[in-house]
């Protein structure tokens, strides 16, 4: 369904649009933010797009307010899409019971297990319905130049959607991604709930499994803070991803930076946001 | 009393410290944030300091999270101090009744009217007790190079504290300041409550009155968004300040920029934060 603009906010020379639409994949109204850089619509030249997928508990608002992506996006002339992290308000039993499952925790997959399979279709929403809605509503966006990045659960989303959809995205990067969800508490809970007990079915949603079968070149920038408690608790496991990439010969283009003392917060995200915009810009231009 | 560090957070190559201390001016524990740029303490060379005074309802956290002063401060090698906006938790009747008076709304003045005069001494806190505590606890800060800036109520604070204390600050700038509080609803309510009904006593806390009597050179950068609803509601009145400066011959160094479409939010602050750091840097180095 078409996007409705509920607010327009000046930011770094461009505009942050607060958007909503009735999404058919999720069966509910979805909210998101779209940042249009200063040059969007100024000429015939369309601007490329960077999807930023947020982490657990977030909406599209958190990073738009605190992530500092608009600064780099304004300079480079890249639009940023900040989608929500799950369907909302469906009244499915248990959807609001925990911070790491249900509302705010869609994990960017299409659920197959009941009662989630009807609405928790964030993979279809992010890769198909939302881009269609955006590119039909905003002709200043270039549907042929799209990149993806994200933080934590959104880093998992970015890596897996890139690896599942060869050619869809020009580049991928991630901040503190959940890089091997099948082997960490967050991922195990989510995959069990959304996909069921068959761990074989989890593999096609796990970046560490997907990289093993990747057959093309693979470049990415991944930042993880050494002071990140979730890293210490082995929720992120970037080493597993790197090791799997090494074993399959796909590690040459992976830049994994362990950032001293940085935590999991938006202080970490904002510090490295411009690096991730610049990473995308290399492939979008 | 000495400052206690309750958290240390990596940000833009430096450190954001969350601090608390028992303040005698306000008679309560005060919290603040201190950003130390990457070079602080790295050499014998002390780093200069920029005080950022926040607006109504804020604590020192909001701008540290959303204002992006750390980005420019990291590049320039300037420490940023983000104080709170009032005493807290004093159990004074009415202190939590409204967003624009009492808690979160100290207005950076020393109250003279009861029951506020005992604790609402934000002017003494910001200009005397807090800097003393900071400079004794953090020898890497240069007490001889201090500038001040702020947003909204904090812009009022920055302008008035600069004008009341010649030589204390190397420079001043403001984002959407309440520039003539004696003539706007926010200022009238606050001054009446904290100072009483005698409007003569208000003048020494009003930037538009203070600039009339200024006898030195005066340079400042003031940004105001044309889409700022509080500007439209005549809470800010930057034109009054500029007009008073003109009449007293103090306007030559005032750069008042009306920023098209920007609102009163942190989207506005973050967009122009680096300009205000750079303005301070001109005078601090």
Coordinates of C-alpha atoms in Angstrom, one line a residue:
Chain A
X1 CA 0.0 0.0 0.0
X2 CA 1.2 3.5 -0.6
X3 CA 3.2 5.4 1.9
X4 CA 1.8 8.2 3.9
X5 CA 4.1 11.0 5.1
X6 CA 3.2 11.9 8.7
X7 CA 6.1 14.4 9.4
X8 CA 8.9 16.1 7.6
X9 CA 12.0 17.1 9.6
X10 CA 15.0 19.1 8.4
X11 CA 18.2 17.2 9.2
X12 CA 21.8 17.8 7.9
X13 CA 20.6 19.8 4.9
X14 CA 18.1 17.1 3.8
X15 CA 14.8 15.8 5.1
X16 CA 13.8 13.0 7.4
X17 CA 10.4 11.8 6.5
X18 CA 8.3 9.8 9.0
X19 CA 6.2 7.4 6.9
X20 CA 3.5 4.8 7.5
X21 CA 1.8 2.3 5.3
X22 CA -0.6 -0.7 5.6
X23 CA 1.7 -3.6 4.8
X24 CA 0.2 -6.8 3.4
X25 CA 3.2 -9.0 4.3
X26 CA 2.8 -8.2 8.0
X27 CA -0.9 -7.5 8.0
X28 CA -0.5 -4.3 10.0
X29 CA 0.5 -0.7 9.7
X30 CA 4.2 -0.3 9.5
X31 CA 6.1 2.9 10.4
X32 CA 9.5 3.8 9.1
X33 CA 11.8 6.8 8.5
X34 CA 13.3 7.9 5.2
X35 CA 16.2 10.3 5.0
X36 CA 16.4 12.2 1.7
X37 CA 19.8 13.9 1.3
X38 CA 19.9 17.5 0.1
X39 CA 20.4 16.6 -3.6
X40 CA 17.4 14.2 -3.7
X41 CA 15.0 15.4 -6.3
X42 CA 17.2 18.4 -7.1
X43 CA 18.1 17.0 -10.5
X44 CA 17.0 14.2 -12.8
X45 CA 19.8 12.1 -11.2
X46 CA 18.2 9.6 -8.7
X47 CA 19.9 9.0 -5.4
X48 CA 21.1 5.6 -4.2
X49 CA 19.6 4.0 -1.1
X50 CA 21.1 2.5 2.0
X51 CA 18.8 0.3 4.2
X52 CA 19.7 0.4 7.8
X53 CA 18.2 -2.5 9.8
X54 CA 17.9 -1.8 13.6
X55 CA 18.5 -4.1 16.5
X56 CA 16.3 -5.7 19.2
X57 CA 13.7 -3.4 20.9
X58 CA 14.3 -0.5 18.4
X59 CA 12.0 1.1 15.9
X60 CA 13.1 3.1 12.9
X61 CA 13.3 6.1 15.2
X62 CA 16.3 5.2 17.4
X63 CA 19.0 5.3 14.8
X64 CA 17.4 8.2 12.9
X65 CA 17.8 10.2 16.2
X66 CA 21.0 8.8 17.6
X67 CA 22.9 7.0 14.8
X68 CA 24.4 9.9 12.9
X69 CA 24.0 8.2 9.5
X70 CA 22.4 11.3 8.2
X71 CA 25.7 13.2 8.5
X72 CA 27.5 11.0 6.1
X73 CA 24.5 10.3 3.9
X74 CA 24.0 14.1 3.4
X75 CA 27.6 14.5 2.3
X76 CA 27.6 11.5 -0.1
X77 CA 24.0 12.0 -1.4
X78 CA 22.6 8.7 -0.2
X79 CA 19.1 8.1 1.0
X80 CA 18.7 6.1 4.2
X81 CA 15.7 3.8 5.0
X82 CA 15.1 3.0 8.6
X83 CA 12.4 0.3 8.8
X84 CA 10.8 -1.0 12.0
X85 CA 12.0 -4.3 13.5
X86 CA 8.8 -6.3 13.5
X87 CA 5.1 -6.1 13.0
X88 CA 3.3 -4.3 15.8
X89 CA 0.0 -4.5 17.7
X90 CA -1.2 -7.8 16.3
X91 CA -2.5 -9.1 19.6
X92 CA -0.7 -12.5 19.0
X93 CA -0.4 -14.2 22.4
X94 CA 3.1 -13.5 23.8
X95 CA 4.1 -10.9 21.3
X96 CA 5.0 -8.4 23.9
X97 CA 6.3 -10.8 26.6
X98 CA 10.0 -10.4 26.0
X99 CA 12.4 -7.9 24.5
X100 CA 14.1 -10.5 22.3
X101 CA 11.1 -12.2 20.6
X102 CA 7.9 -10.9 19.0
X103 CA 7.4 -7.1 18.9
X104 CA 10.7 -5.4 18.2
X105 CA 12.4 -8.7 17.4
X106 CA 11.3 -9.9 14.0
X107 CA 14.8 -11.1 13.1
X108 CA 14.3 -10.2 9.4
X109 CA 13.0 -13.7 8.5
X110 CA 9.7 -15.1 7.3
X111 CA 8.3 -17.1 10.2
X112 CA 7.0 -20.6 9.4
X113 CA 5.8 -21.7 12.8
X114 CA 2.4 -20.8 14.2
X115 CA 1.2 -18.3 15.5
X116 CA 3.9 -16.2 13.9
X117 CA 3.8 -17.4 10.3
X118 CA 0.9 -15.2 9.2
X119 CA 2.4 -11.8 10.1
X120 CA 6.1 -12.1 11.0
X121 CA 7.3 -11.9 7.5
X122 CA 10.0 -9.3 7.9
X123 CA 12.2 -10.8 5.2
X124 CA 9.5 -10.4 2.6
X125 CA 8.7 -7.0 3.9
X126 CA 12.2 -5.7 3.8
X127 CA 13.3 -7.2 0.5
X128 CA 10.0 -6.9 -1.5
X129 CA 7.1 -5.0 -0.1
X130 CA 8.9 -2.0 1.4
X131 CA 11.2 -1.3 -1.5
X132 CA 8.3 -1.6 -4.0
X133 CA 6.4 1.0 -1.9
X134 CA 9.4 3.3 -1.6
X135 CA 10.4 3.2 -5.2
X136 CA 6.8 3.8 -6.4
X137 CA 6.3 6.7 -3.9
X138 CA 9.7 8.3 -4.3
X139 CA 10.9 8.5 -7.9
X140 CA 14.0 10.4 -6.7
X141 CA 15.3 7.0 -5.2
X142 CA 17.3 4.8 -7.5
X143 CA 16.0 1.2 -7.3
X144 CA 19.0 -0.1 -9.1
X145 CA 21.5 1.2 -6.5
X146 CA 20.6 -0.2 -3.0
X147 CA 22.9 -1.2 -0.2
X148 CA 22.2 -2.6 3.2
X149 CA 23.7 -2.3 6.7
X150 CA 22.4 -2.8 10.3
X151 CA 23.2 -3.2 13.9
X152 CA 23.0 -6.3 16.1
X153 CA 19.9 -8.2 15.0
X154 CA 19.9 -5.7 12.1
X155 CA 23.5 -6.7 11.3
X156 CA 22.3 -10.3 11.1
X157 CA 19.5 -9.0 8.9
X158 CA 21.9 -7.1 6.6
X159 CA 24.3 -10.0 6.2
X160 CA 21.7 -12.7 5.6
X161 CA 19.5 -10.7 3.2
X162 CA 22.6 -9.8 1.2
X163 CA 23.7 -13.4 1.1
X164 CA 20.2 -14.8 0.3
X165 CA 19.6 -12.4 -2.5
X166 CA 22.6 -12.2 -4.8
X167 CA 22.5 -9.0 -6.8
X168 CA 19.8 -7.3 -4.8
X169 CA 22.2 -5.1 -2.8
X170 CA 25.4 -3.4 -4.1
X171 CA 27.1 -3.8 -0.7
X172 CA 26.7 -5.0 2.9
X173 CA 28.2 -4.0 6.2
X174 CA 27.3 -4.5 9.8
X175 CA 27.8 -3.1 13.3
X176 CA 28.0 -5.7 16.1
X177 CA 25.9 -8.2 14.1
X178 CA 24.5 -11.4 15.5
X179 CA 26.7 -13.3 13.1
X180 CA 25.9 -16.9 13.9
X181 CA 22.3 -16.9 15.4
X182 CA 22.0 -20.7 15.4
X183 CA 24.6 -20.8 18.1
X184 CA 23.7 -18.0 20.4
X185 CA 20.9 -17.5 22.9
X186 CA 19.1 -14.7 21.1
X187 CA 19.1 -16.6 17.8
X188 CA 18.2 -19.9 19.2
X189 CA 15.2 -18.4 20.9
X190 CA 14.1 -16.5 17.8
X191 CA 14.6 -19.3 15.3
X192 CA 13.0 -21.9 17.6
X193 CA 9.9 -19.6 17.9
X194 CA 9.7 -18.5 14.4
X195 CA 10.9 -21.6 12.5
X196 CA 10.4 -24.5 14.9
X197 CA 12.8 -27.1 16.2
X198 CA 14.4 -28.4 13.0
X199 CA 17.8 -26.8 13.1
X200 CA 18.5 -27.6 9.5
X201 CA 15.8 -25.0 8.6
X202 CA 17.7 -22.4 10.6
X203 CA 20.8 -22.6 8.4
X204 CA 19.4 -20.6 5.6
X205 CA 18.9 -17.7 7.9
X206 CA 22.4 -17.8 9.5
X207 CA 25.1 -15.7 8.0
X208 CA 27.8 -18.1 9.2
X209 CA 26.1 -20.9 7.3
X210 CA 25.3 -18.8 4.2
X211 CA 28.8 -17.6 3.8
X212 CA 30.0 -21.2 3.5
X213 CA 28.0 -21.6 0.3
X214 CA 28.7 -18.2 -1.3
X215 CA 30.1 -18.4 -4.8
X216 CA 30.9 -14.8 -5.7
X217 CA 33.2 -12.1 -4.3
X218 CA 32.3 -10.9 -0.9
X219 CA 33.4 -7.6 0.6
X220 CA 32.1 -6.3 3.9
X221 CA 33.0 -4.1 6.8
X222 CA 32.1 -5.3 10.3
X223 CA 32.7 -3.3 13.4
X224 CA 32.4 -4.9 16.9
X225 CA 33.3 -3.2 20.2
X226 CA 35.6 -5.1 22.6
X227 CA 33.6 -3.6 25.5
X228 CA 30.3 -4.9 24.1
X229 CA 28.7 -7.1 26.8
X230 CA 26.7 -9.0 24.2
X231 CA 29.9 -9.8 22.4
X232 CA 31.4 -11.0 25.6
X233 CA 28.2 -13.1 26.2
X234 CA 28.8 -14.7 22.8
X235 CA 25.6 -13.4 21.3
X236 CA 27.4 -11.9 18.3
X237 CA 30.2 -14.5 17.4
X238 CA 31.8 -12.6 14.6
X239 CA 34.8 -15.0 14.8
X240 CA 32.5 -17.8 13.7
X241 CA 31.5 -15.9 10.7
X242 CA 35.1 -15.1 9.8
X243 CA 36.2 -18.7 10.3
X244 CA 33.4 -20.0 8.1
X245 CA 34.4 -17.5 5.5
X246 CA 38.0 -18.6 5.7
X247 CA 37.1 -22.2 5.3
X248 CA 35.1 -21.5 2.2
X249 CA 37.6 -19.0 0.7
X250 CA 35.2 -16.1 1.1
X251 CA 37.2 -14.1 3.7
X252 CA 39.5 -12.0 1.5
X253 CA 37.1 -9.0 1.4
X254 CA 36.0 -9.2 5.0
X255 CA 37.2 -6.3 7.2
X256 CA 36.4 -7.2 10.8
X257 CA 37.5 -4.4 13.1
X258 CA 37.5 -5.0 16.8
X259 CA 37.0 -1.5 18.2
X260 CA 38.7 -1.1 21.6
X261 CA 36.3 -0.4 24.5
X262 CA 33.2 0.3 22.4
X263 CA 30.0 -1.0 23.8
X264 CA 26.8 -2.1 22.0
X265 CA 25.0 1.3 22.2
X266 CA 24.3 4.2 19.8
X267 CA 27.5 5.8 21.1
X268 CA 29.3 2.9 19.2
X269 CA 26.9 3.1 16.2
X270 CA 27.3 6.9 15.8
X271 CA 31.1 6.8 16.0
X272 CA 31.3 4.4 13.1
X273 CA 28.2 5.3 11.1
X274 CA 30.1 7.5 8.6
X275 CA 32.5 4.6 7.9
X276 CA 29.5 2.4 7.0
X277 CA 28.0 5.1 4.8
X278 CA 31.4 5.5 3.1
X279 CA 31.6 1.7 2.7
X280 CA 28.3 1.7 0.9
X281 CA 29.2 4.7 -1.2
X282 CA 32.1 2.9 -2.7
X283 CA 29.7 0.4 -4.2
X284 CA 26.8 2.7 -4.9
X285 CA 28.7 5.2 -7.0
Chain B
X1 CA 32.4 17.7 46.5
X2 CA 34.5 15.5 44.3
X3 CA 33.2 13.9 41.2
X4 CA 32.4 10.2 41.0
X5 CA 32.6 8.5 37.7
X6 CA 29.7 6.0 37.3
X7 CA 30.3 4.9 33.7
X8 CA 32.9 5.4 31.0
X9 CA 31.6 5.1 27.4
X10 CA 33.8 5.1 24.3
X11 CA 32.6 7.7 21.8
X12 CA 34.2 9.2 18.7
X13 CA 37.7 8.0 19.8
X14 CA 37.4 9.6 23.2
X15 CA 35.5 8.9 26.4
X16 CA 32.1 10.0 27.7
X17 CA 32.2 9.9 31.5
X18 CA 28.9 9.8 33.5
X19 CA 29.6 11.8 36.6
X20 CA 27.8 12.6 39.8
X21 CA 28.7 14.8 42.8
X22 CA 27.0 16.1 45.9
X23 CA 26.7 19.8 45.1
X24 CA 26.5 22.3 47.9
X25 CA 25.0 25.1 45.8
X26 CA 22.0 23.0 45.0
X27 CA 22.0 20.9 48.1
X28 CA 21.5 17.6 46.1
X29 CA 23.4 15.1 44.0
X30 CA 24.0 16.5 40.5
X31 CA 24.6 14.3 37.5
X32 CA 26.5 15.4 34.4
X33 CA 28.4 14.0 31.4
X34 CA 31.9 14.9 30.5
X35 CA 33.3 14.1 27.0
X36 CA 37.1 13.8 26.9
X37 CA 38.4 13.9 23.4
X38 CA 41.1 11.3 22.3
X39 CA 44.0 13.6 23.0
X40 CA 42.9 14.5 26.6
X41 CA 45.6 13.3 29.0
X42 CA 47.7 11.9 26.1
X43 CA 50.3 14.7 26.5
X44 CA 51.1 17.4 29.0
X45 CA 49.0 19.8 26.9
X46 CA 45.6 20.4 28.6
X47 CA 42.5 20.4 26.5
X48 CA 40.1 23.3 26.4
X49 CA 36.5 22.9 27.6
X50 CA 33.1 23.8 26.0
X51 CA 30.1 23.9 28.4
X52 CA 26.9 22.9 26.7
X53 CA 23.8 24.0 28.6
X54 CA 20.6 22.0 27.8
X55 CA 17.1 23.1 27.3
X56 CA 13.8 22.6 29.2
X57 CA 13.1 19.0 30.3
X58 CA 16.5 17.7 29.4
X59 CA 19.3 16.3 31.5
X60 CA 22.9 16.1 30.5
X61 CA 22.2 12.9 28.7
X62 CA 20.0 14.1 25.9
X63 CA 22.6 16.1 24.0
X64 CA 25.4 13.6 24.8
X65 CA 23.2 10.9 23.0
X66 CA 21.7 12.9 20.2
X67 CA 23.5 16.2 19.8
X68 CA 26.7 15.1 18.0
X69 CA 28.9 17.6 19.7
X70 CA 31.3 14.7 20.3
X71 CA 32.1 14.4 16.6
X72 CA 33.5 17.9 16.3
X73 CA 34.9 17.9 19.8
X74 CA 36.9 14.8 19.0
X75 CA 38.3 16.3 15.8
X76 CA 39.2 19.6 17.5
X77 CA 40.4 18.2 20.8
X78 CA 37.9 20.0 23.0
X79 CA 36.2 18.5 26.1
X80 CA 32.5 19.0 26.4
X81 CA 30.6 19.4 29.7
X82 CA 26.9 18.5 29.7
X83 CA 25.4 19.6 33.1
X84 CA 21.9 18.9 34.2
X85 CA 19.3 21.7 33.9
X86 CA 18.2 22.0 37.6
X87 CA 18.5 20.4 41.0
X88 CA 16.5 17.2 41.3
X89 CA 14.5 15.4 43.9
X90 CA 14.3 18.1 46.5
X91 CA 10.7 17.5 47.4
X92 CA 9.9 21.2 47.1
X93 CA 6.2 21.6 46.6
X94 CA 5.4 22.0 42.9
X95 CA 8.9 21.2 41.6
X96 CA 7.6 18.4 39.3
X97 CA 4.3 20.0 38.4
X98 CA 5.2 21.5 35.0
X99 CA 7.8 21.0 32.3
X100 CA 8.9 24.6 32.2
X101 CA 9.4 25.4 35.9
X102 CA 11.2 23.5 38.7
X103 CA 12.8 20.2 37.9
X104 CA 14.5 20.3 34.4
X105 CA 13.9 24.1 34.2
X106 CA 16.5 25.9 36.5
X107 CA 17.0 28.6 33.9
X108 CA 20.7 29.0 35.0
X109 CA 19.9 31.7 37.5
X110 CA 20.2 31.9 41.3
X111 CA 16.6 32.0 42.6
X112 CA 15.9 34.7 45.2
X113 CA 12.2 33.9 45.9
X114 CA 11.1 31.2 48.3
X115 CA 10.8 28.2 48.3
X116 CA 13.4 28.1 45.4
X117 CA 16.1 30.3 46.7
X118 CA 17.8 27.7 48.9
X119 CA 18.5 25.2 46.1
X120 CA 17.8 26.6 42.7
X121 CA 21.2 28.2 42.3
X122 CA 22.1 27.0 38.9
X123 CA 24.1 30.1 38.0
X124 CA 26.5 29.5 41.0
X125 CA 26.6 25.8 40.2
X126 CA 27.5 26.3 36.5
X127 CA 29.9 29.2 36.9
X128 CA 31.6 28.3 40.2
X129 CA 31.0 24.9 41.9
X130 CA 30.9 22.7 38.8
X131 CA 34.1 24.1 37.1
X132 CA 36.0 23.9 40.4
X133 CA 35.0 20.3 40.8
X134 CA 35.9 19.5 37.2
X135 CA 39.2 21.2 37.2
X136 CA 40.3 19.6 40.5
X137 CA 39.2 16.2 39.4
X138 CA 40.4 16.3 35.8
X139 CA 43.9 17.9 35.5
X140 CA 43.8 17.3 31.7
X141 CA 41.2 20.1 31.4
X142 CA 42.4 23.6 30.9
X143 CA 40.7 25.9 33.3
X144 CA 42.0 28.9 31.4
X145 CA 40.3 28.0 28.1
X146 CA 36.6 27.6 28.6
X147 CA 33.7 28.4 26.2
X148 CA 30.0 28.1 26.5
X149 CA 27.0 27.2 24.3
X150 CA 23.5 25.9 24.8
X151 CA 20.1 25.2 23.3
X152 CA 16.8 27.0 24.1
X153 CA 16.8 27.6 27.9
X154 CA 20.5 26.6 27.7
X155 CA 21.0 29.2 24.9
X156 CA 19.6 31.8 27.4
X157 CA 22.0 30.4 30.0
X158 CA 25.0 30.5 27.6
X159 CA 24.4 34.1 26.5
X160 CA 23.6 35.5 30.0
X161 CA 26.4 33.7 31.8
X162 CA 28.9 35.0 29.2
X163 CA 27.5 38.5 29.5
X164 CA 27.4 38.5 33.3
X165 CA 31.0 37.2 33.6
X166 CA 33.3 39.1 31.4
X167 CA 36.5 37.0 30.8
X168 CA 35.2 33.8 32.2
X169 CA 34.4 32.3 28.8
X170 CA 36.5 32.6 25.6
X171 CA 33.4 32.5 23.4
X172 CA 29.7 32.0 23.4
X173 CA 27.2 30.7 20.9
X174 CA 23.6 29.5 21.1
X175 CA 21.1 27.3 19.3
X176 CA 17.5 28.6 19.4
X177 CA 18.1 30.5 22.6
X178 CA 15.4 32.1 24.7
X179 CA 17.0 35.4 24.0
X180 CA 14.6 37.8 25.7
X181 CA 13.1 35.8 28.6
X182 CA 11.4 38.9 30.3
X183 CA 9.1 39.1 27.3
X184 CA 8.2 35.5 26.6
X185 CA 5.8 33.1 28.4
X186 CA 8.6 30.7 29.4
X187 CA 10.8 33.4 30.8
X188 CA 8.0 35.3 32.5
X189 CA 6.8 32.2 34.3
X190 CA 10.4 31.2 35.4
X191 CA 11.5 34.7 36.5
X192 CA 8.3 35.4 38.4
X193 CA 8.7 32.1 40.2
X194 CA 12.4 32.2 40.9
X195 CA 12.9 36.0 41.3
X196 CA 9.5 37.4 42.2
X197 CA 7.4 40.1 40.7
X198 CA 9.9 42.9 40.4
X199 CA 10.6 43.0 36.7
X200 CA 13.7 45.2 37.3
X201 CA 15.3 42.3 39.0
X202 CA 14.7 40.2 35.9
X203 CA 16.9 42.4 33.6
X204 CA 20.2 41.1 34.9
X205 CA 19.2 37.7 33.7
X206 CA 18.0 38.6 30.3
X207 CA 20.5 38.6 27.4
X208 CA 18.5 41.3 25.5
X209 CA 19.0 43.6 28.5
X210 CA 22.6 42.6 29.2
X211 CA 23.8 43.2 25.7
X212 CA 22.6 46.8 26.0
X213 CA 25.2 47.4 28.6
X214 CA 28.1 45.4 27.2
X215 CA 31.2 47.4 26.8
X216 CA 33.6 45.0 25.0
X217 CA 33.7 43.3 21.7
X218 CA 31.0 40.7 21.2
X219 CA 31.1 37.8 18.8
X220 CA 28.6 35.0 18.7
X221 CA 26.9 32.5 16.5
X222 CA 23.2 32.0 16.9
X223 CA 21.2 29.5 14.9
X224 CA 17.4 29.4 14.9
X225 CA 15.1 27.2 12.7
X226 CA 12.4 28.9 10.8
X227 CA 10.2 25.8 11.4
X228 CA 10.7 26.0 15.1
X229 CA 7.3 26.2 16.7
X230 CA 8.7 27.9 19.8
X231 CA 10.2 30.5 17.6
X232 CA 6.9 31.0 15.9
X233 CA 5.2 31.3 19.4
X234 CA 7.6 34.1 20.3
X235 CA 9.4 32.1 23.0
X236 CA 12.8 32.8 21.6
X237 CA 12.8 36.4 20.2
X238 CA 16.3 36.4 18.7
X239 CA 15.3 39.6 16.8
X240 CA 14.9 41.4 20.1
X241 CA 18.4 40.5 21.1
X242 CA 19.8 41.5 17.7
X243 CA 17.9 44.8 17.8
X244 CA 19.2 45.6 21.4
X245 CA 22.7 44.8 20.2
X246 CA 22.3 47.1 17.3
X247 CA 21.1 50.0 19.4
X248 CA 24.1 49.6 21.7
X249 CA 26.6 49.1 18.9
X250 CA 27.2 45.5 19.9
X251 CA 25.8 43.8 16.9
X252 CA 28.9 43.8 14.6
X253 CA 30.1 40.3 15.7
X254 CA 26.7 38.7 15.9
X255 CA 26.0 36.0 13.3
X256 CA 22.3 35.2 13.5
X257 CA 21.4 32.4 11.0
X258 CA 17.8 31.6 10.4
X259 CA 17.9 28.0 9.2
X260 CA 15.1 27.2 6.8
X261 CA 12.6 24.6 8.0
X262 CA 14.6 23.4 11.0
X263 CA 12.6 22.8 14.2
X264 CA 13.5 22.9 17.9
X265 CA 14.6 19.3 18.2
X266 CA 17.9 17.4 18.4
X267 CA 17.7 17.0 14.6
X268 CA 18.3 20.7 14.5
X269 CA 21.0 20.7 17.2
X270 CA 22.9 17.8 15.7
X271 CA 22.9 19.4 12.2
X272 CA 24.6 22.5 13.5
X273 CA 26.6 21.1 16.5
X274 CA 29.9 21.0 14.5
X275 CA 29.5 24.7 13.5
X276 CA 29.2 25.6 17.2
X277 CA 32.2 23.5 18.2
X278 CA 34.1 25.2 15.4
X279 CA 33.0 28.6 16.6
X280 CA 34.3 27.8 20.1
X281 CA 37.5 26.4 18.6
X282 CA 38.3 29.7 17.0
X283 CA 38.6 31.3 20.4
X284 CA 39.9 28.3 22.4
X285 CA 43.0 27.8 20.2

